Amino acid sequence: MAGEMTEFDIKRGFYAKVEGAKLGELMKTAFGNVSEENGVFISSYGAMARIEAKVLSKTQMGLLTVNIDDIKSLTDDQIIDSKRALNKFLEAATGFTAKQRMERAKKKAKEGEL
C-alpha cells in the first residue's frame, strides 16, 4: 500500500470514544462498512478506495486514505461528499474540527515537530 499514515491528535477525553473496537464502530457509522486487519480498521467510501485508521496512543491516531483509480469519473458532488464524510469521521474520532486539526498541524510544523 503506497503512502504512510498521517497522525492526528486526539482531544483529551476522546480516547474512550476510540479505544478497542470503538474506532471501527465510528468508521462503520461514517462510511457504512469496516473490516479489521492486525489492529487496523479498514473501510472505503466514495472517492476513497481504501481508508485505514488506527489508534496509535491515547493522544494520537493514524489515518491513511487511497483514492480510487478512476477519480475523474466522479462528480464534484461525489468528491465533496467523500471529503465531508472523512471530516465527519475525523471529528468524531479526534474531537477536533477540520479547522482545529489544520491549526494544530500548522503549529506543529512551525515548531518543527512534523
PDB file of N, CA and C in Angstrom:
ATOM      1  N   MET A   1       0.853  -1.182   0.000  1.00  0.00           N
ATOM      2  CA  MET A   1       0.000   0.000   0.000  1.00  0.00           C
ATOM      3  C   MET A   1       0.891   1.235   0.000  1.00  0.00           C
ATOM      4  N   ALA A   2       0.721   2.078  -0.949  1.00  0.00           N
ATOM      5  CA  ALA A   2       1.536   3.294  -1.062  1.00  0.00           C
ATOM      6  C   ALA A   2       1.095   4.314  -0.021  1.00  0.00           C
ATOM      7  N   GLY A   3       2.012   5.152   0.358  1.00  0.00           N
ATOM      8  CA  GLY A   3       1.697   6.224   1.299  1.00  0.00           C
ATOM      9  C   GLY A   3       1.947   5.803   2.730  1.00  0.00           C
ATOM     10  N   GLU A   4       1.838   6.778   3.608  1.00  0.00           N
ATOM     11  CA  GLU A   4       2.019   6.488   5.019  1.00  0.00           C
ATOM     12  C   GLU A   4       0.915   7.163   5.811  1.00  0.00           C
ATOM     13  N   MET A   5       0.722   6.672   7.013  1.00  0.00           N
ATOM     14  CA  MET A   5      -0.345   7.212   7.851  1.00  0.00           C
ATOM     15  C   MET A   5      -0.025   8.627   8.284  1.00  0.00           C
ATOM     16  N   THR A   6      -1.041   9.461   8.260  1.00  0.00           N
ATOM     17  CA  THR A   6      -0.949  10.807   8.802  1.00  0.00           C
ATOM     18  C   THR A   6      -1.409  10.720  10.250  1.00  0.00           C
ATOM     19  N   GLU A   7      -0.687  11.358  11.136  1.00  0.00           N
ATOM     20  CA  GLU A   7      -1.058  11.330  12.549  1.00  0.00           C
ATOM     21  C   GLU A   7      -1.932  12.524  12.890  1.00  0.00           C
ATOM     22  N   PHE A   8      -2.959  12.250  13.688  1.00  0.00           N
ATOM     23  CA  PHE A   8      -3.872  13.282  14.164  1.00  0.00           C
ATOM     24  C   PHE A   8      -3.927  13.214  15.680  1.00  0.00           C
ATOM     25  N   ASP A   9      -3.905  14.386  16.316  1.00  0.00           N
ATOM     26  CA  ASP A   9      -4.052  14.441  17.764  1.00  0.00           C
ATOM     27  C   ASP A   9      -5.463  14.044  18.147  1.00  0.00           C
ATOM     28  N   ILE A  10      -5.587  13.375  19.289  1.00  0.00           N
ATOM     29  CA  ILE A  10      -6.891  13.044  19.863  1.00  0.00           C
ATOM     30  C   ILE A  10      -7.097  13.968  21.057  1.00  0.00           C
ATOM     31  N   LYS A  11      -8.240  14.633  21.068  1.00  0.00           N
ATOM     32  CA  LYS A  11      -8.565  15.583  22.131  1.00  0.00           C
ATOM     33  C   LYS A  11      -8.601  14.864  23.484  1.00  0.00           C
ATOM     34  N   ARG A  12      -8.166  15.561  24.505  1.00  0.00           N
ATOM     35  CA  ARG A  12      -8.204  14.995  25.859  1.00  0.00           C
ATOM     36  C   ARG A  12      -9.623  14.499  26.163  1.00  0.00           C
ATOM     37  N   GLY A  13      -9.720  13.287  26.652  1.00  0.00           N
ATOM     38  CA  GLY A  13     -11.015  12.700  26.996  1.00  0.00           C
ATOM     39  C   GLY A  13     -11.670  11.936  25.859  1.00  0.00           C
ATOM     40  N   PHE A  14     -11.132  12.050  24.639  1.00  0.00           N
ATOM     41  CA  PHE A  14     -11.744  11.381  23.488  1.00  0.00           C
ATOM     42  C   PHE A  14     -11.232   9.960  23.285  1.00  0.00           C
ATOM     43  N   TYR A  15     -10.157   9.581  23.960  1.00  0.00           N
ATOM     44  CA  TYR A  15      -9.613   8.237  23.782  1.00  0.00           C
ATOM     45  C   TYR A  15     -10.667   7.173  24.085  1.00  0.00           C
ATOM     46  N   ALA A  16     -11.507   7.420  25.079  1.00  0.00           N
ATOM     47  CA  ALA A  16     -12.550   6.454  25.445  1.00  0.00           C
ATOM     48  C   ALA A  16     -13.522   6.198  24.295  1.00  0.00           C
ATOM     49  N   LYS A  17     -13.624   7.153  23.366  1.00  0.00           N
ATOM     50  CA  LYS A  17     -14.538   7.010  22.226  1.00  0.00           C
ATOM     51  C   LYS A  17     -13.936   6.193  21.084  1.00  0.00           C
ATOM     52  N   VAL A  18     -12.612   5.976  21.121  1.00  0.00           N
ATOM     53  CA  VAL A  18     -11.956   5.273  20.015  1.00  0.00           C
ATOM     54  C   VAL A  18     -11.188   4.024  20.446  1.00  0.00           C
ATOM     55  N   GLU A  19     -11.087   3.775  21.748  1.00  0.00           N
ATOM     56  CA  GLU A  19     -10.284   2.636  22.186  1.00  0.00           C
ATOM     57  C   GLU A  19     -10.932   1.312  21.771  1.00  0.00           C
ATOM     58  N   GLY A  20     -10.097   0.312  21.597  1.00  0.00           N
ATOM     59  CA  GLY A  20     -10.574  -1.015  21.212  1.00  0.00           C
ATOM     60  C   GLY A  20     -11.315  -0.989  19.888  1.00  0.00           C
ATOM     61  N   ALA A  21     -12.481  -1.608  19.867  1.00  0.00           N
ATOM     62  CA  ALA A  21     -13.275  -1.703  18.632  1.00  0.00           C
ATOM     63  C   ALA A  21     -14.078  -0.440  18.347  1.00  0.00           C
ATOM     64  N   LYS A  22     -14.058   0.537  19.247  1.00  0.00           N
ATOM     65  CA  LYS A  22     -14.884   1.737  19.074  1.00  0.00           C
ATOM     66  C   LYS A  22     -14.502   2.551  17.844  1.00  0.00           C
ATOM     67  N   LEU A  23     -13.217   2.584  17.485  1.00  0.00           N
ATOM     68  CA  LEU A  23     -12.801   3.303  16.283  1.00  0.00           C
ATOM     69  C   LEU A  23     -13.449   2.659  15.056  1.00  0.00           C
ATOM     70  N   GLY A  24     -13.491   1.346  15.027  1.00  0.00           N
ATOM     71  CA  GLY A  24     -14.148   0.627  13.932  1.00  0.00           C
ATOM     72  C   GLY A  24     -15.629   0.941  13.853  1.00  0.00           C
ATOM     73  N   GLU A  25     -16.273   1.069  15.012  1.00  0.00           N
ATOM     74  CA  GLU A  25     -17.698   1.415  15.037  1.00  0.00           C
ATOM     75  C   GLU A  25     -17.920   2.815  14.457  1.00  0.00           C
ATOM     76  N   LEU A  26     -17.026   3.746  14.775  1.00  0.00           N
ATOM     77  CA  LEU A  26     -17.128   5.103  14.212  1.00  0.00           C
ATOM     78  C   LEU A  26     -16.959   5.063  12.691  1.00  0.00           C
ATOM     79  N   MET A  27     -16.036   4.225  12.214  1.00  0.00           N
ATOM     80  CA  MET A  27     -15.828   4.101  10.768  1.00  0.00           C
ATOM     81  C   MET A  27     -17.072   3.532  10.092  1.00  0.00           C
ATOM     82  N   LYS A  28     -17.677   2.521  10.726  1.00  0.00           N
ATOM     83  CA  LYS A  28     -18.875   1.911  10.139  1.00  0.00           C
ATOM     84  C   LYS A  28     -19.999   2.934  10.053  1.00  0.00           C
ATOM     85  N   THR A  29     -20.133   3.753  11.087  1.00  0.00           N
ATOM     86  CA  THR A  29     -21.156   4.802  11.078  1.00  0.00           C
ATOM     87  C   THR A  29     -20.892   5.815   9.964  1.00  0.00           C
ATOM     88  N   ALA A  30     -19.632   6.212   9.792  1.00  0.00           N
ATOM     89  CA  ALA A  30     -19.279   7.240   8.810  1.00  0.00           C
ATOM     90  C   ALA A  30     -19.310   6.727   7.378  1.00  0.00           C
ATOM     91  N   PHE A  31     -18.832   5.501   7.166  1.00  0.00           N
ATOM     92  CA  PHE A  31     -18.636   5.011   5.803  1.00  0.00           C
ATOM     93  C   PHE A  31     -19.515   3.823   5.421  1.00  0.00           C
ATOM     94  N   GLY A  32     -20.241   3.243   6.397  1.00  0.00           N
ATOM     95  CA  GLY A  32     -21.161   2.156   6.101  1.00  0.00           C
ATOM     96  C   GLY A  32     -20.528   0.783   6.055  1.00  0.00           C
ATOM     97  N   ASN A  33     -19.211   0.702   6.173  1.00  0.00           N
ATOM     98  CA  ASN A  33     -18.541  -0.592   6.141  1.00  0.00           C
ATOM     99  C   ASN A  33     -17.224  -0.488   6.879  1.00  0.00           C
ATOM    100  N   VAL A  34     -16.777  -1.617   7.438  1.00  0.00           N
ATOM    101  CA  VAL A  34     -15.479  -1.651   8.107  1.00  0.00           C
ATOM    102  C   VAL A  34     -15.037  -3.102   8.257  1.00  0.00           C
ATOM    103  N   SER A  35     -13.734  -3.308   8.167  1.00  0.00           N
ATOM    104  CA  SER A  35     -13.148  -4.599   8.496  1.00  0.00           C
ATOM    105  C   SER A  35     -11.899  -4.303   9.312  1.00  0.00           C
ATOM    106  N   GLU A  36     -11.294  -5.344   9.864  1.00  0.00           N
ATOM    107  CA  GLU A  36     -10.103  -5.142  10.682  1.00  0.00           C
ATOM    108  C   GLU A  36      -9.016  -6.105  10.240  1.00  0.00           C
ATOM    109  N   GLU A  37      -7.810  -5.572  10.101  1.00  0.00           N
ATOM    110  CA  GLU A  37      -6.639  -6.377   9.766  1.00  0.00           C
ATOM    111  C   GLU A  37      -5.513  -5.978  10.701  1.00  0.00           C
ATOM    112  N   ASN A  38      -5.128  -6.878  11.589  1.00  0.00           N
ATOM    113  CA  ASN A  38      -3.997  -6.641  12.507  1.00  0.00           C
ATOM    114  C   ASN A  38      -4.118  -5.333  13.289  1.00  0.00           C
ATOM    115  N   GLY A  39      -5.292  -5.053  13.808  1.00  0.00           N
ATOM    116  CA  GLY A  39      -5.489  -3.856  14.623  1.00  0.00           C
ATOM    117  C   GLY A  39      -5.716  -2.574  13.843  1.00  0.00           C
ATOM    118  N   VAL A  40      -5.756  -2.667  12.513  1.00  0.00           N
ATOM    119  CA  VAL A  40      -6.026  -1.508  11.665  1.00  0.00           C
ATOM    120  C   VAL A  40      -7.442  -1.660  11.118  1.00  0.00           C
ATOM    121  N   PHE A  41      -8.249  -0.622  11.279  1.00  0.00           N
ATOM    122  CA  PHE A  41      -9.609  -0.652  10.755  1.00  0.00           C
ATOM    123  C   PHE A  41      -9.581  -0.144   9.321  1.00  0.00           C
ATOM    124  N   ILE A  42     -10.276  -0.855   8.437  1.00  0.00           N
ATOM    125  CA  ILE A  42     -10.231  -0.554   7.012  1.00  0.00           C
ATOM    126  C   ILE A  42     -11.641  -0.372   6.478  1.00  0.00           C
ATOM    127  N   SER A  43     -11.798   0.646   5.644  1.00  0.00           N
ATOM    128  CA  SER A  43     -13.086   0.951   5.050  1.00  0.00           C
ATOM    129  C   SER A  43     -12.853   1.529   3.661  1.00  0.00           C
ATOM    130  N   SER A  44     -13.945   1.877   3.001  1.00  0.00           N
ATOM    131  CA  SER A  44     -13.879   2.589   1.725  1.00  0.00           C
ATOM    132  C   SER A  44     -15.150   3.413   1.613  1.00  0.00           C
ATOM    133  N   TYR A  45     -15.066   4.471   0.826  1.00  0.00           N
ATOM    134  CA  TYR A  45     -16.235   5.338   0.676  1.00  0.00           C
ATOM    135  C   TYR A  45     -16.000   6.290  -0.487  1.00  0.00           C
ATOM    136  N   GLY A  46     -16.932   6.355  -1.401  1.00  0.00           N
ATOM    137  CA  GLY A  46     -16.883   7.348  -2.477  1.00  0.00           C
ATOM    138  C   GLY A  46     -15.561   7.368  -3.222  1.00  0.00           C
ATOM    139  N   ALA A  47     -14.878   8.501  -3.139  1.00  0.00           N
ATOM    140  CA  ALA A  47     -13.614   8.698  -3.855  1.00  0.00           C
ATOM    141  C   ALA A  47     -12.456   7.934  -3.214  1.00  0.00           C
ATOM    142  N   MET A  48     -12.670   7.385  -2.031  1.00  0.00           N
ATOM    143  CA  MET A  48     -11.593   6.712  -1.307  1.00  0.00           C
ATOM    144  C   MET A  48     -11.729   5.194  -1.433  1.00  0.00           C
ATOM    145  N   ALA A  49     -10.805   4.594  -2.171  1.00  0.00           N
ATOM    146  CA  ALA A  49     -10.822   3.144  -2.360  1.00  0.00           C
ATOM    147  C   ALA A  49     -10.454   2.427  -1.065  1.00  0.00           C
ATOM    148  N   ARG A  50      -9.623   3.062  -0.257  1.00  0.00           N
ATOM    149  CA  ARG A  50      -9.189   2.453   0.997  1.00  0.00           C
ATOM    150  C   ARG A  50      -8.958   3.541   2.035  1.00  0.00           C
ATOM    151  N   ILE A  51      -9.499   3.296   3.221  1.00  0.00           N
ATOM    152  CA  ILE A  51      -9.312   4.192   4.360  1.00  0.00           C
ATOM    153  C   ILE A  51      -8.814   3.302   5.499  1.00  0.00           C
ATOM    154  N   GLU A  52      -7.650   3.611   6.022  1.00  0.00           N
ATOM    155  CA  GLU A  52      -7.098   2.849   7.136  1.00  0.00           C
ATOM    156  C   GLU A  52      -6.988   3.770   8.340  1.00  0.00           C
ATOM    157  N   ALA A  53      -7.447   3.287   9.491  1.00  0.00           N
ATOM    158  CA  ALA A  53      -7.354   4.078  10.713  1.00  0.00           C
ATOM    159  C   ALA A  53      -6.897   3.194  11.860  1.00  0.00           C
ATOM    160  N   LYS A  54      -6.065   3.772  12.707  1.00  0.00           N
ATOM    161  CA  LYS A  54      -5.529   3.024  13.841  1.00  0.00           C
ATOM    162  C   LYS A  54      -5.248   3.985  14.979  1.00  0.00           C
ATOM    163  N   VAL A  55      -5.600   3.577  16.189  1.00  0.00           N
ATOM    164  CA  VAL A  55      -5.234   4.363  17.367  1.00  0.00           C
ATOM    165  C   VAL A  55      -3.771   4.053  17.653  1.00  0.00           C
ATOM    166  N   LEU A  56      -2.947   5.085  17.684  1.00  0.00           N
ATOM    167  CA  LEU A  56      -1.520   4.923  17.931  1.00  0.00           C
ATOM    168  C   LEU A  56      -1.192   5.043  19.417  1.00  0.00           C
ATOM    169  N   SER A  57      -1.947   5.889  20.114  1.00  0.00           N
ATOM    170  CA  SER A  57      -1.764   6.089  21.557  1.00  0.00           C
ATOM    171  C   SER A  57      -3.013   6.788  22.082  1.00  0.00           C
ATOM    172  N   LYS A  58      -3.026   7.101  23.355  1.00  0.00           N
ATOM    173  CA  LYS A  58      -4.176   7.801  23.924  1.00  0.00           C
ATOM    174  C   LYS A  58      -4.344   9.203  23.359  1.00  0.00           C
ATOM    175  N   THR A  59      -3.285   9.722  22.718  1.00  0.00           N
ATOM    176  CA  THR A  59      -3.340  11.088  22.211  1.00  0.00           C
ATOM    177  C   THR A  59      -3.156  11.183  20.701  1.00  0.00           C
ATOM    178  N   GLN A  60      -2.978  10.049  20.007  1.00  0.00           N
ATOM    179  CA  GLN A  60      -2.714  10.072  18.562  1.00  0.00           C
ATOM    180  C   GLN A  60      -3.455   8.947  17.843  1.00  0.00           C
ATOM    181  N   MET A  61      -3.957   9.268  16.655  1.00  0.00           N
ATOM    182  CA  MET A  61      -4.474   8.226  15.768  1.00  0.00           C
ATOM    183  C   MET A  61      -3.840   8.425  14.402  1.00  0.00           C
ATOM    184  N   GLY A  62      -3.756   7.339  13.661  1.00  0.00           N
ATOM    185  CA  GLY A  62      -3.184   7.395  12.328  1.00  0.00           C
ATOM    186  C   GLY A  62      -4.265   7.171  11.291  1.00  0.00           C
ATOM    187  N   LEU A  63      -4.138   7.828  10.137  1.00  0.00           N
ATOM    188  CA  LEU A  63      -5.109   7.691   9.058  1.00  0.00           C
ATOM    189  C   LEU A  63      -4.376   7.669   7.729  1.00  0.00           C
ATOM    190  N   LEU A  64      -4.768   6.732   6.878  1.00  0.00           N
ATOM    191  CA  LEU A  64      -4.238   6.634   5.527  1.00  0.00           C
ATOM    192  C   LEU A  64      -5.419   6.496   4.581  1.00  0.00           C
ATOM    193  N   THR A  65      -5.456   7.320   3.544  1.00  0.00           N
ATOM    194  CA  THR A  65      -6.507   7.192   2.533  1.00  0.00           C
ATOM    195  C   THR A  65      -5.857   7.017   1.164  1.00  0.00           C
ATOM    196  N   VAL A  66      -6.497   6.188   0.348  1.00  0.00           N
ATOM    197  CA  VAL A  66      -6.048   5.960  -1.019  1.00  0.00           C
ATOM    198  C   VAL A  66      -7.250   6.200  -1.921  1.00  0.00           C
ATOM    199  N   ASN A  67      -7.102   7.117  -2.869  1.00  0.00           N
ATOM    200  CA  ASN A  67      -8.207   7.432  -3.784  1.00  0.00           C
ATOM    201  C   ASN A  67      -8.409   6.325  -4.806  1.00  0.00           C
ATOM    202  N   ILE A  68      -9.631   6.249  -5.330  1.00  0.00           N
ATOM    203  CA  ILE A  68      -9.925   5.280  -6.383  1.00  0.00           C
ATOM    204  C   ILE A  68      -9.116   5.636  -7.628  1.00  0.00           C
ATOM    205  N   ASP A  69      -8.836   4.649  -8.452  1.00  0.00           N
ATOM    206  CA  ASP A  69      -8.024   4.875  -9.654  1.00  0.00           C
ATOM    207  C   ASP A  69      -8.689   5.823 -10.642  1.00  0.00           C
ATOM    208  N   ASP A  70     -10.002   5.669 -10.810  1.00  0.00           N
ATOM    209  CA  ASP A  70     -10.712   6.489 -11.811  1.00  0.00           C
ATOM    210  C   ASP A  70     -11.469   7.640 -11.159  1.00  0.00           C
ATOM    211  N   ILE A  71     -10.762   8.411 -10.345  1.00  0.00           N
ATOM    212  CA  ILE A  71     -11.394   9.515  -9.609  1.00  0.00           C
ATOM    213  C   ILE A  71     -12.009  10.551 -10.548  1.00  0.00           C
ATOM    214  N   LYS A  72     -11.477  10.669 -11.744  1.00  0.00           N
ATOM    215  CA  LYS A  72     -12.024  11.636 -12.703  1.00  0.00           C
ATOM    216  C   LYS A  72     -13.436  11.257 -13.157  1.00  0.00           C
ATOM    217  N   SER A  73     -13.841  10.016 -12.893  1.00  0.00           N
ATOM    218  CA  SER A  73     -15.183   9.573 -13.267  1.00  0.00           C
ATOM    219  C   SER A  73     -16.246  10.059 -12.272  1.00  0.00           C
ATOM    220  N   LEU A  74     -15.806  10.591 -11.134  1.00  0.00           N
ATOM    221  CA  LEU A  74     -16.744  11.067 -10.117  1.00  0.00           C
ATOM    222  C   LEU A  74     -17.116  12.527 -10.363  1.00  0.00           C
ATOM    223  N   THR A  75     -18.305  12.884  -9.917  1.00  0.00           N
ATOM    224  CA  THR A  75     -18.730  14.283  -9.998  1.00  0.00           C
ATOM    225  C   THR A  75     -18.105  15.059  -8.835  1.00  0.00           C
ATOM    226  N   ASP A  76     -18.106  16.372  -8.958  1.00  0.00           N
ATOM    227  CA  ASP A  76     -17.604  17.210  -7.863  1.00  0.00           C
ATOM    228  C   ASP A  76     -18.386  16.929  -6.582  1.00  0.00           C
ATOM    229  N   ASP A  77     -19.704  16.750  -6.709  1.00  0.00           N
ATOM    230  CA  ASP A  77     -20.536  16.483  -5.535  1.00  0.00           C
ATOM    231  C   ASP A  77     -20.129  15.178  -4.845  1.00  0.00           C
ATOM    232  N   GLN A  78     -19.793  14.155  -5.630  1.00  0.00           N
ATOM    233  CA  GLN A  78     -19.363  12.886  -5.045  1.00  0.00           C
ATOM    234  C   GLN A  78     -18.034  13.042  -4.308  1.00  0.00           C
ATOM    235  N   ILE A  79     -17.150  13.819  -4.872  1.00  0.00           N
ATOM    236  CA  ILE A  79     -15.849  14.044  -4.234  1.00  0.00           C
ATOM    237  C   ILE A  79     -16.027  14.866  -2.954  1.00  0.00           C
ATOM    238  N   ILE A  80     -16.857  15.888  -3.009  1.00  0.00           N
ATOM    239  CA  ILE A  80     -17.134  16.721  -1.828  1.00  0.00           C
ATOM    240  C   ILE A  80     -17.790  15.882  -0.742  1.00  0.00           C
ATOM    241  N   ASP A  81     -18.734  15.014  -1.131  1.00  0.00           N
ATOM    242  CA  ASP A  81     -19.395  14.135  -0.167  1.00  0.00           C
ATOM    243  C   ASP A  81     -18.367  13.229   0.522  1.00  0.00           C
ATOM    244  N   SER A  82     -17.414  12.724  -0.239  1.00  0.00           N
ATOM    245  CA  SER A  82     -16.367  11.864   0.325  1.00  0.00           C
ATOM    246  C   SER A  82     -15.544  12.630   1.355  1.00  0.00           C
ATOM    247  N   LYS A  83     -15.167  13.857   1.004  1.00  0.00           N
ATOM    248  CA  LYS A  83     -14.377  14.699   1.910  1.00  0.00           C
ATOM    249  C   LYS A  83     -15.170  15.024   3.182  1.00  0.00           C
ATOM    250  N   ARG A  84     -16.453  15.318   3.015  1.00  0.00           N
ATOM    251  CA  ARG A  84     -17.301  15.617   4.190  1.00  0.00           C
ATOM    252  C   ARG A  84     -17.401  14.404   5.111  1.00  0.00           C
ATOM    253  N   ALA A  85     -17.580  13.223   4.524  1.00  0.00           N
ATOM    254  CA  ALA A  85     -17.680  12.000   5.327  1.00  0.00           C
ATOM    255  C   ALA A  85     -16.383  11.767   6.094  1.00  0.00           C
ATOM    256  N   LEU A  86     -15.251  11.996   5.434  1.00  0.00           N
ATOM    257  CA  LEU A  86     -13.958  11.821   6.093  1.00  0.00           C
ATOM    258  C   LEU A  86     -13.791  12.830   7.224  1.00  0.00           C
ATOM    259  N   ASN A  87     -14.145  14.089   6.973  1.00  0.00           N
ATOM    260  CA  ASN A  87     -14.038  15.116   8.028  1.00  0.00           C
ATOM    261  C   ASN A  87     -14.958  14.802   9.203  1.00  0.00           C
ATOM    262  N   LYS A  88     -16.162  14.317   8.913  1.00  0.00           N
ATOM    263  CA  LYS A  88     -17.110  13.959   9.978  1.00  0.00           C
ATOM    264  C   LYS A  88     -16.541  12.817  10.824  1.00  0.00           C
ATOM    265  N   PHE A  89     -15.955  11.829  10.161  1.00  0.00           N
ATOM    266  CA  PHE A  89     -15.333  10.719  10.877  1.00  0.00           C
ATOM    267  C   PHE A  89     -14.173  11.215  11.745  1.00  0.00           C
ATOM    268  N   LEU A  90     -13.292  12.033  11.162  1.00  0.00           N
ATOM    269  CA  LEU A  90     -12.138  12.533  11.916  1.00  0.00           C
ATOM    270  C   LEU A  90     -12.562  13.370  13.118  1.00  0.00           C
ATOM    271  N   GLU A  91     -13.611  14.165  12.948  1.00  0.00           N
ATOM    272  CA  GLU A  91     -14.087  14.961  14.081  1.00  0.00           C
ATOM    273  C   GLU A  91     -14.646  14.053  15.178  1.00  0.00           C
ATOM    274  N   ALA A  92     -15.398  13.010  14.795  1.00  0.00           N
ATOM    275  CA  ALA A  92     -15.949  12.076  15.781  1.00  0.00           C
ATOM    276  C   ALA A  92     -14.839  11.313  16.499  1.00  0.00           C
ATOM    277  N   ALA A  93     -13.767  10.977  15.767  1.00  0.00           N
ATOM    278  CA  ALA A  93     -12.686  10.177  16.331  1.00  0.00           C
ATOM    279  C   ALA A  93     -11.686  10.996  17.145  1.00  0.00           C
ATOM    280  N   THR A  94     -11.430  12.240  16.723  1.00  0.00           N
ATOM    281  CA  THR A  94     -10.388  13.032  17.390  1.00  0.00           C
ATOM    282  C   THR A  94     -10.929  14.113  18.316  1.00  0.00           C
ATOM    283  N   GLY A  95     -12.169  14.536  18.082  1.00  0.00           N
ATOM    284  CA  GLY A  95     -12.730  15.627  18.877  1.00  0.00           C
ATOM    285  C   GLY A  95     -12.387  17.002  18.341  1.00  0.00           C
ATOM    286  N   PHE A  96     -11.626  17.048  17.249  1.00  0.00           N
ATOM    287  CA  PHE A  96     -11.236  18.323  16.664  1.00  0.00           C
ATOM    288  C   PHE A  96     -11.908  18.517  15.311  1.00  0.00           C
ATOM    289  N   THR A  97     -12.357  19.731  15.037  1.00  0.00           N
ATOM    290  CA  THR A  97     -12.931  20.056  13.735  1.00  0.00           C
ATOM    291  C   THR A  97     -11.811  20.118  12.692  1.00  0.00           C
ATOM    292  N   ALA A  98     -12.182  20.176  11.422  1.00  0.00           N
ATOM    293  CA  ALA A  98     -11.182  20.276  10.353  1.00  0.00           C
ATOM    294  C   ALA A  98     -10.309  21.507  10.561  1.00  0.00           C
ATOM    295  N   LYS A  99     -10.917  22.620  10.924  1.00  0.00           N
ATOM    296  CA  LYS A  99     -10.160  23.860  11.145  1.00  0.00           C
ATOM    297  C   LYS A  99      -9.179  23.689  12.310  1.00  0.00           C
ATOM    298  N   GLN A 100      -9.644  23.071  13.396  1.00  0.00           N
ATOM    299  CA  GLN A 100      -8.767  22.868  14.550  1.00  0.00           C
ATOM    300  C   GLN A 100      -7.616  21.913  14.207  1.00  0.00           C
ATOM    301  N   ARG A 101      -7.913  20.861  13.419  1.00  0.00           N
ATOM    302  CA  ARG A 101      -6.855  19.925  13.021  1.00  0.00           C
ATOM    303  C   ARG A 101      -5.807  20.643  12.175  1.00  0.00           C
ATOM    304  N   MET A 102      -6.252  21.515  11.267  1.00  0.00           N
ATOM    305  CA  MET A 102      -5.331  22.264  10.415  1.00  0.00           C
ATOM    306  C   MET A 102      -4.465  23.206  11.265  1.00  0.00           C
ATOM    307  N   GLU A 103      -5.090  23.896  12.223  1.00  0.00           N
ATOM    308  CA  GLU A 103      -4.342  24.816  13.077  1.00  0.00           C
ATOM    309  C   GLU A 103      -3.293  24.070  13.901  1.00  0.00           C
ATOM    310  N   ARG A 104      -3.650  22.881  14.409  1.00  0.00           N
ATOM    311  CA  ARG A 104      -2.709  22.088  15.198  1.00  0.00           C
ATOM    312  C   ARG A 104      -1.544  21.623  14.321  1.00  0.00           C
ATOM    313  N   ALA A 105      -1.842  21.210  13.085  1.00  0.00           N
ATOM    314  CA  ALA A 105      -0.787  20.764  12.169  1.00  0.00           C
ATOM    315  C   ALA A 105       0.151  21.914  11.827  1.00  0.00           C
ATOM    316  N   LYS A 106      -0.415  23.104  11.593  1.00  0.00           N
ATOM    317  CA  LYS A 106       0.419  24.275  11.302  1.00  0.00           C
ATOM    318  C   LYS A 106       1.334  24.596  12.462  1.00  0.00           C
ATOM    319  N   LYS A 107       0.785  24.518  13.684  1.00  0.00           N
ATOM    320  CA  LYS A 107       1.570  24.815  14.876  1.00  0.00           C
ATOM    321  C   LYS A 107       2.709  23.814  15.017  1.00  0.00           C
ATOM    322  N   LYS A 108       2.433  22.533  14.802  1.00  0.00           N
ATOM    323  CA  LYS A 108       3.486  21.519  14.887  1.00  0.00           C
ATOM    324  C   LYS A 108       4.555  21.737  13.823  1.00  0.00           C
ATOM    325  N   ALA A 109       4.120  22.088  12.612  1.00  0.00           N
ATOM    326  CA  ALA A 109       5.068  22.335  11.534  1.00  0.00           C
ATOM    327  C   ALA A 109       5.973  23.513  11.888  1.00  0.00           C
ATOM    328  N   LYS A 110       5.371  24.562  12.440  1.00  0.00           N
ATOM    329  CA  LYS A 110       6.120  25.757  12.828  1.00  0.00           C
ATOM    330  C   LYS A 110       7.136  25.426  13.922  1.00  0.00           C
ATOM    331  N   GLU A 111       6.732  24.513  14.830  1.00  0.00           N
ATOM    332  CA  GLU A 111       7.612  24.140  15.930  1.00  0.00           C
ATOM    333  C   GLU A 111       8.592  23.041  15.524  1.00  0.00           C
ATOM    334  N   GLY A 112       8.514  22.603  14.262  1.00  0.00           N
ATOM    335  CA  GLY A 112       9.437  21.604  13.767  1.00  0.00           C
ATOM    336  C   GLY A 112       9.145  20.184  14.209  1.00  0.00           C
ATOM    337  N   GLU A 113       7.892  19.914  14.599  1.00  0.00           N
ATOM    338  CA  GLU A 113       7.531  18.581  15.070  1.00  0.00           C
ATOM    339  C   GLU A 113       7.032  17.669  13.957  1.00  0.00           C
ATOM    340  N   LEU A 114       6.829  18.207  12.747  1.00  0.00           N
ATOM    341  CA  LEU A 114       6.335  17.366  11.652  1.00  0.00           C
ATOM    342  C   LEU A 114       7.460  16.943  10.737  1.00  0.00           C
TER     343      LEU A 114
END
